[in-house]
Coordinates of C-alpha atoms and ligand atoms in Angstrom, one line a residue:
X9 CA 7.1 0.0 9.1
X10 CA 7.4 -2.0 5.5
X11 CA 8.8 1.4 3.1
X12 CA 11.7 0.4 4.3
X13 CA 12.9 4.0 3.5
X14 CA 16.4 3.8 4.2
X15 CA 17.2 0.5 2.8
X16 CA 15.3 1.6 -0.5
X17 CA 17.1 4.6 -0.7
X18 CA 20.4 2.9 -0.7
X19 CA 19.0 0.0 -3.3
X20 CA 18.1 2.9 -5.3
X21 CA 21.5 5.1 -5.2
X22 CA 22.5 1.5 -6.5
X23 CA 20.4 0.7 -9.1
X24 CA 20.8 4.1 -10.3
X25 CA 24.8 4.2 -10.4
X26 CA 24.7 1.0 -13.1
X27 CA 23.8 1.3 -16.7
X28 CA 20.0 0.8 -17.2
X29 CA 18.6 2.0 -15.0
X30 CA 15.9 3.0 -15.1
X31 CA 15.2 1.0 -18.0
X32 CA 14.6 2.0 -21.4
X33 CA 11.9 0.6 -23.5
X34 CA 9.6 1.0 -26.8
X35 CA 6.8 -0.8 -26.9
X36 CA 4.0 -0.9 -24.5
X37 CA 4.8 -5.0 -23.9
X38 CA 8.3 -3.6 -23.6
X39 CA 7.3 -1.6 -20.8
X40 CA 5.5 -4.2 -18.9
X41 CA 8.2 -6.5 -19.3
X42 CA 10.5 -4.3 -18.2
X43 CA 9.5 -2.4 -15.1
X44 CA 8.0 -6.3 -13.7
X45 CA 11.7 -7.1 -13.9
X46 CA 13.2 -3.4 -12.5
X47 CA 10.5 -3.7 -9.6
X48 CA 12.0 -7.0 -9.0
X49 CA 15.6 -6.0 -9.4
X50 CA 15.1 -3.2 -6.8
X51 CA 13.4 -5.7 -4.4
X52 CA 16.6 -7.8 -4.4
X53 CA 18.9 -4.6 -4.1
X54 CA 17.1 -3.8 -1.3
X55 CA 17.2 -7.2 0.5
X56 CA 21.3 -6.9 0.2
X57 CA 20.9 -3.2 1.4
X58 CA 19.0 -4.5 4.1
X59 CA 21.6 -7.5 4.8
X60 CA 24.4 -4.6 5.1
X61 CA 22.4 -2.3 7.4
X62 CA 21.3 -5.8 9.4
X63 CA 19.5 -5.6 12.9
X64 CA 16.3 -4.0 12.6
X65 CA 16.3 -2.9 9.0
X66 CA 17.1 -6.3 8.0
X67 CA 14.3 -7.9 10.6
X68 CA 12.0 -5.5 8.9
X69 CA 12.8 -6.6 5.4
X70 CA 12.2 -10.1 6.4
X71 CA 8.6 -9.1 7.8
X72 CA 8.2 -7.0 4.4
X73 CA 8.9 -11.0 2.4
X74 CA 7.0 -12.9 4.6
X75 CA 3.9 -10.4 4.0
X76 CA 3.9 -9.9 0.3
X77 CA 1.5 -12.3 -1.7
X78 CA 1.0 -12.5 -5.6
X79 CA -2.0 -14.0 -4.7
X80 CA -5.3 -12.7 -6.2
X81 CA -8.0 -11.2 -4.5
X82 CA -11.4 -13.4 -4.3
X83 CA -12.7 -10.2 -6.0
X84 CA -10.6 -11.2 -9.1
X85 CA -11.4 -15.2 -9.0
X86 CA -13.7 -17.3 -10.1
X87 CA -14.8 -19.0 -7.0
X88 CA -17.1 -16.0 -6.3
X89 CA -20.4 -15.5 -8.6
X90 CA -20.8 -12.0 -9.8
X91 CA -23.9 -11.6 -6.9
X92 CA -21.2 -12.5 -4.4
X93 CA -18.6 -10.2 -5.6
X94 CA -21.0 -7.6 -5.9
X95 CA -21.8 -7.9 -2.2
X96 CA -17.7 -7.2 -1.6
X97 CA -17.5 -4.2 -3.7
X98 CA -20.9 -3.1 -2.0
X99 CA -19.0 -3.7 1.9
X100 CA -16.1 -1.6 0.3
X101 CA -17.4 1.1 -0.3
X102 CA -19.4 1.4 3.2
X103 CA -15.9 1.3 4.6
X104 CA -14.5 4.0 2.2
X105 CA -18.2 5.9 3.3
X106 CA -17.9 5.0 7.0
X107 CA -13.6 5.9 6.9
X108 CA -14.6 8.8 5.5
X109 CA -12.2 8.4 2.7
X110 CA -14.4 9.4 -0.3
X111 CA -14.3 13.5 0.9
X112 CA -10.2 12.6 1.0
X113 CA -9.9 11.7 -2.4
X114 CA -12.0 14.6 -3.5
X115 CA -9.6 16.8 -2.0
X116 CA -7.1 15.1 -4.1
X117 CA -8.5 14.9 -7.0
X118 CA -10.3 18.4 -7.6
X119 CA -7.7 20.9 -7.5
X120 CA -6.2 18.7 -10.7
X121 CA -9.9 18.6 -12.7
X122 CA -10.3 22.3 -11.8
X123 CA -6.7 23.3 -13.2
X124 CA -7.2 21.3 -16.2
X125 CA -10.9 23.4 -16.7
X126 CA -9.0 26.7 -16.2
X127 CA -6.4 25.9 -18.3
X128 CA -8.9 24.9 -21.3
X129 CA -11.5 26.7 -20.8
X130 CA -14.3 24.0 -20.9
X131 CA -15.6 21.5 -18.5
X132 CA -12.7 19.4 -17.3
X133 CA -13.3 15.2 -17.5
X134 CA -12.5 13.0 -14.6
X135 CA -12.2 9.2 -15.6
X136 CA -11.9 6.9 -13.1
X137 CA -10.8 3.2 -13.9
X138 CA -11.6 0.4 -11.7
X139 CA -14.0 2.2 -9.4
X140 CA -15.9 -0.6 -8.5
X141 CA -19.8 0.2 -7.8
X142 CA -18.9 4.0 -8.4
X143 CA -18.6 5.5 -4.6
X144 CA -16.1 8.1 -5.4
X145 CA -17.0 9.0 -8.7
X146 CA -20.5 9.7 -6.9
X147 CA -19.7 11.1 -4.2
X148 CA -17.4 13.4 -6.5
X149 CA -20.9 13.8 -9.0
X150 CA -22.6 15.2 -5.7
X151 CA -19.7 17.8 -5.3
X152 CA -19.8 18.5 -8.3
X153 CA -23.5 19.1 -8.9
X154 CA -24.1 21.2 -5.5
X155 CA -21.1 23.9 -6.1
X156 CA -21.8 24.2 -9.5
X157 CA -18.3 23.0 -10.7
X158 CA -17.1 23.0 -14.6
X159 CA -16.4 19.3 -14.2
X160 CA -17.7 15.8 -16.0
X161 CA -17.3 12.7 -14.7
X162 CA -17.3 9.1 -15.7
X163 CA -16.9 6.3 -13.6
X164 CA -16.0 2.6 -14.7
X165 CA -14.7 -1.0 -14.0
X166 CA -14.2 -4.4 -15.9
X167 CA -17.4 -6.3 -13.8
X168 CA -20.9 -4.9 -15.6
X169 CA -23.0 -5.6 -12.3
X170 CA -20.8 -2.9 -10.8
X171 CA -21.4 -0.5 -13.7
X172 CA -25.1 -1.3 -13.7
X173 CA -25.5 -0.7 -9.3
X174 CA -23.1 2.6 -9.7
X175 CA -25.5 4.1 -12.8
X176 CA -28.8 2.8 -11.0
X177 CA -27.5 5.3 -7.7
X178 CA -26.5 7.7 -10.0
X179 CA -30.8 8.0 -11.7
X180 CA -31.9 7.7 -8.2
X181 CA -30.0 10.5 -6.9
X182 CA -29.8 12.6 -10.4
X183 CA -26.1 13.0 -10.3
X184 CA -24.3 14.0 -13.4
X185 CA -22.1 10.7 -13.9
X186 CA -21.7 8.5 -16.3
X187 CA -20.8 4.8 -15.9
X188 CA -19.4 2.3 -18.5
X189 CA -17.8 -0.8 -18.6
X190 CA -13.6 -0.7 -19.2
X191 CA -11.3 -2.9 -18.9
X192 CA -7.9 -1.2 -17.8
X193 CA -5.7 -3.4 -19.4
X194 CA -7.7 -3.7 -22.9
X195 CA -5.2 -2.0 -25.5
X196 CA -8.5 -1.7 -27.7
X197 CA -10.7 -0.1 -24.6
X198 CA -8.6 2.7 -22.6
X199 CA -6.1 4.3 -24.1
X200 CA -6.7 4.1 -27.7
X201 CA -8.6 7.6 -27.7
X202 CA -11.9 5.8 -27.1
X203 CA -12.4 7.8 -23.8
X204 CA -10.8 11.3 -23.6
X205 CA -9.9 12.6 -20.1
X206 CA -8.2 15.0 -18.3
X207 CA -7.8 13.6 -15.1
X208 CA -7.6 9.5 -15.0
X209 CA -7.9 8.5 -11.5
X210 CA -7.5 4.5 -10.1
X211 CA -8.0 4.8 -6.4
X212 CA -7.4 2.1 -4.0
X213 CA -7.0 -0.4 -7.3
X214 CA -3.5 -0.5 -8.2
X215 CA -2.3 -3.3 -5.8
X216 CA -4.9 -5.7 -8.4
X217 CA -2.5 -4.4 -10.9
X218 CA 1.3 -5.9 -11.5
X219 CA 4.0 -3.0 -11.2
X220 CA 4.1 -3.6 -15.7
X221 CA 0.3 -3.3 -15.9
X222 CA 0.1 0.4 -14.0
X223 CA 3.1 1.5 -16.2
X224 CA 1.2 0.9 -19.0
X225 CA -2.4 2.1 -17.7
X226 CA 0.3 5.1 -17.5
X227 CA 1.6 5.2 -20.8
X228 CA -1.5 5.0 -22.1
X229 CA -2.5 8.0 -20.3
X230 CA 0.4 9.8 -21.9
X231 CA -0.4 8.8 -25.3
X232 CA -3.8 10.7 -24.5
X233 CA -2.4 13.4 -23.2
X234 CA -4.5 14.4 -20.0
X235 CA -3.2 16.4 -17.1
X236 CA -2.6 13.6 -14.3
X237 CA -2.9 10.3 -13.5
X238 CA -3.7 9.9 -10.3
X239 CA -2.9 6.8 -8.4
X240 CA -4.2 6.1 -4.6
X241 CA -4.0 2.9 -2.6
X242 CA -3.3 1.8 1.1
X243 CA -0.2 2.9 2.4
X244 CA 2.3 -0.3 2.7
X245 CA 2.5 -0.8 6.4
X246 CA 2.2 -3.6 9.4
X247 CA -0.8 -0.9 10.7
X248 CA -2.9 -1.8 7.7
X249 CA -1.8 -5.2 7.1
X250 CA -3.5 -5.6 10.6
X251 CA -6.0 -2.7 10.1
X252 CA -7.6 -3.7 6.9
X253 CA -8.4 -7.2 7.5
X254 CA -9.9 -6.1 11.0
X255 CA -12.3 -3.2 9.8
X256 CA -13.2 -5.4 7.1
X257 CA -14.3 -8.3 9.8
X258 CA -16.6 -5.8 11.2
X259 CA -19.0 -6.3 8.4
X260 CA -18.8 -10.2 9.6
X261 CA -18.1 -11.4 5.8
X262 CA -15.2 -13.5 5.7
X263 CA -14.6 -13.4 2.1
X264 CA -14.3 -9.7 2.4
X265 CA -12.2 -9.7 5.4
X266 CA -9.9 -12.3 3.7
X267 CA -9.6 -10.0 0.4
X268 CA -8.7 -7.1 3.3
X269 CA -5.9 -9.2 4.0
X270 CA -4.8 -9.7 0.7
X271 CA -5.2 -6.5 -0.7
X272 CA -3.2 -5.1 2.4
X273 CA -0.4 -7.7 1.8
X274 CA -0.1 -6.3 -1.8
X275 CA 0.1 -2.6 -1.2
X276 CA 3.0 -1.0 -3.1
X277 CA 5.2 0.9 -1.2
X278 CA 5.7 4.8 -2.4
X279 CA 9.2 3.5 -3.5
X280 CA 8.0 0.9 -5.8
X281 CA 5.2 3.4 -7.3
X282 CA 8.0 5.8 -7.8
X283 CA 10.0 3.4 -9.5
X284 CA 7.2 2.5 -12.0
X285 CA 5.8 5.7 -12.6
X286 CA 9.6 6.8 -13.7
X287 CA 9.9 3.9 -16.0
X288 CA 6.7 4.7 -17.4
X289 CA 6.6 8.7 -17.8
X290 CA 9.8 9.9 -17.0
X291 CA 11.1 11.1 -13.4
X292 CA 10.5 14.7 -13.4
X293 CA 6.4 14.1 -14.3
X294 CA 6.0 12.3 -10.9
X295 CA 5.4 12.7 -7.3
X296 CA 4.5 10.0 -4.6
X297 CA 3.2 11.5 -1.0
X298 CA 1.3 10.0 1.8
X299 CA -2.2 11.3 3.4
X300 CA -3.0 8.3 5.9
X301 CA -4.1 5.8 5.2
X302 CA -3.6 6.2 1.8
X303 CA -0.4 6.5 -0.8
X304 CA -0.9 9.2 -3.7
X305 CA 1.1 8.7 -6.8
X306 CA 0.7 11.5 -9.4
X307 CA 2.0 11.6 -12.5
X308 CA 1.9 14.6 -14.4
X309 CA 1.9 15.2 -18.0
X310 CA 2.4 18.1 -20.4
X311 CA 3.2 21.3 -18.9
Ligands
SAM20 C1 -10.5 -3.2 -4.4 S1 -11.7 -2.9 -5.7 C2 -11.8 -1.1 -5.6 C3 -13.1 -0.6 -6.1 C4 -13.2 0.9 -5.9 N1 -12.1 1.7 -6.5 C5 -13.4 1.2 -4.4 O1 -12.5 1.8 -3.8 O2 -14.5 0.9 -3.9 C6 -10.8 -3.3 -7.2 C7 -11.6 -3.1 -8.4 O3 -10.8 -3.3 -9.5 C8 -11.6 -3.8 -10.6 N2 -10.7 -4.4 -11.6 C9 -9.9 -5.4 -11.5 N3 -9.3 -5.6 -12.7 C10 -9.7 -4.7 -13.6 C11 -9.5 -4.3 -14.9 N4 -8.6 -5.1 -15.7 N5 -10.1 -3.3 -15.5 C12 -11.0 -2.6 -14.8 N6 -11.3 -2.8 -13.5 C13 -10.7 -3.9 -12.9 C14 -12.4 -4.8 -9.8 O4 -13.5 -5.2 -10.6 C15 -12.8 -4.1 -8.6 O5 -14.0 -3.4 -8.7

């Protein structure tokens, strides 16, 4: 429950059979601009959709509104010092650890690093934005290190305490990963050839993003040229939206449980990630798939 599969597909077919859609743009602030208001304009489609098909696709609509939030994450705020908001990221990734959702990713994300080494001939670079205090690009280091594998990785996020735990772990445990401070969204930071990559990955991150702001991380990754961006987050669901919030409780801090909550209202679901990664690369580039919990948007570029 909350793709809302049927009503989506319908809102789509609709969208799709008028002029501009999906909508064309030039600029980068263009872009944002643009796929905020598509994402929107599908949303509505899909409540009339919904309207038409009425009983329980129209209940489950209804639930799908009274979840979502545009509210931020405590993680984001300022009503949390950066020691407090290090203790959240810290809690996050002993879930990912304990959910055993680090390995998962790994078995996303390889086969993509390992094709872009073959295909170049040299070590391939993984870049992950918005990785928090650096589980999976460690636990993706240890891989890494112990089979020998032509890959190089570098972890980041806006918050420096993050960066400065995640390279700490990384000396203490002599993996080969480095971490530095990037902000996503900075036209002057990612992007703009600073950091070349092959693989740019932003795992359970994009719901702190607005539909505009991962088209862009997007198009920026075109400019550059890498094979994939890879983009995982919770799957949109009334499973999670319970779920999240109550693993998160287990570690008895509220402000983490309460950001579960959030986070898990603000999922995408794989319709609206298809819809932005076509506005932002094109539709044949792109796939969106599900490997529970977790939604996998990939966008690929080149050949
Ligand atoms: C839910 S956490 C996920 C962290 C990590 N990927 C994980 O799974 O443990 C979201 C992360 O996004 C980061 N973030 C938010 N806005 C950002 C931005 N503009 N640039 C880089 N990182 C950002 C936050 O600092 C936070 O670490």
């Amino acid at each position: 429950m909350l793709q809302l599969n049927t009503a989506s597909g319908i809102a789509l077919g609709n969208l799709r059979s008028r002029k501009g859609f999906p909508p064309a743009w030039k600029t980068l602030a263009e872009l944002e601009q643009v796929t905020d208001r598509a994402v929107e304009a599908f949303l509505d489609e899909r409540l009339q959709a919904s309207k038409q098909l009425g009983g329980a696709y129209l209940l489950e609509e209804l639930a799908d509104r009274a979840l979502r939030t545009g509210e931020q994450e405590l993680m984001d705020g300022d009503r949390l010092n950066e020691r407090e908001k290090l203790d959240l990221v810290r809690a996050l990734d002993r879930q990912n650890s304990f959910m055993q959702i680090y390995p998962t990713l790994i078995g996303i994300v390889l086969p993509f690093a390992l094709e872009a080494a073959r295909r170049s001939g040299r070590d391939a670079h993984v870049l992950e934005l918005a990785g928090g205090t650096g589980g999976f690009a460690l636990a993706l280091a240890e891989k890494v290190r112990n089979e020998g594998l032509p890959v190089r990785i570098t972890g980041s996020d806006i918050v420096p305490a993050y960066i400065g735990e995640a390279g700490k772990q990384a000396e203490d445990r002599q993996l080969p990963v480095e971490f530095i401070r990037l902000d996503a969204l900075d036209p002057d930071g990612f992007g703009n050839n600073t950091v070349d990559a092959d693989v740019i990955v932003v795992s359970q991150s994009l719901h702190h993003f607005t539909p505009g702001q991962i088209a862009v991380m997007i198009a920026r990754c075109a400019q550059q040229s890498p094979a994939a961006f890879i983009g995982i987050d919770g799957y949109r669901s009334l499973l999670l939206a319970a779920g999240v919030p109550f693993i998160a409780s287990l570690q008895a801090i509220p402000s983490f449980a309460i950001d579960g909550l959030v986070s898990a209202r603000k999922f995408y679901s794989e319709t609206e990630l298809g819809i932005i990664a076509e506005i932002a690369a094109g539709k044949g580039s792109r796939s969106v798939s599900c490997s529970w919990p977790l939604s996998i948007l990939c966008v690929h570029f080149g050949s």
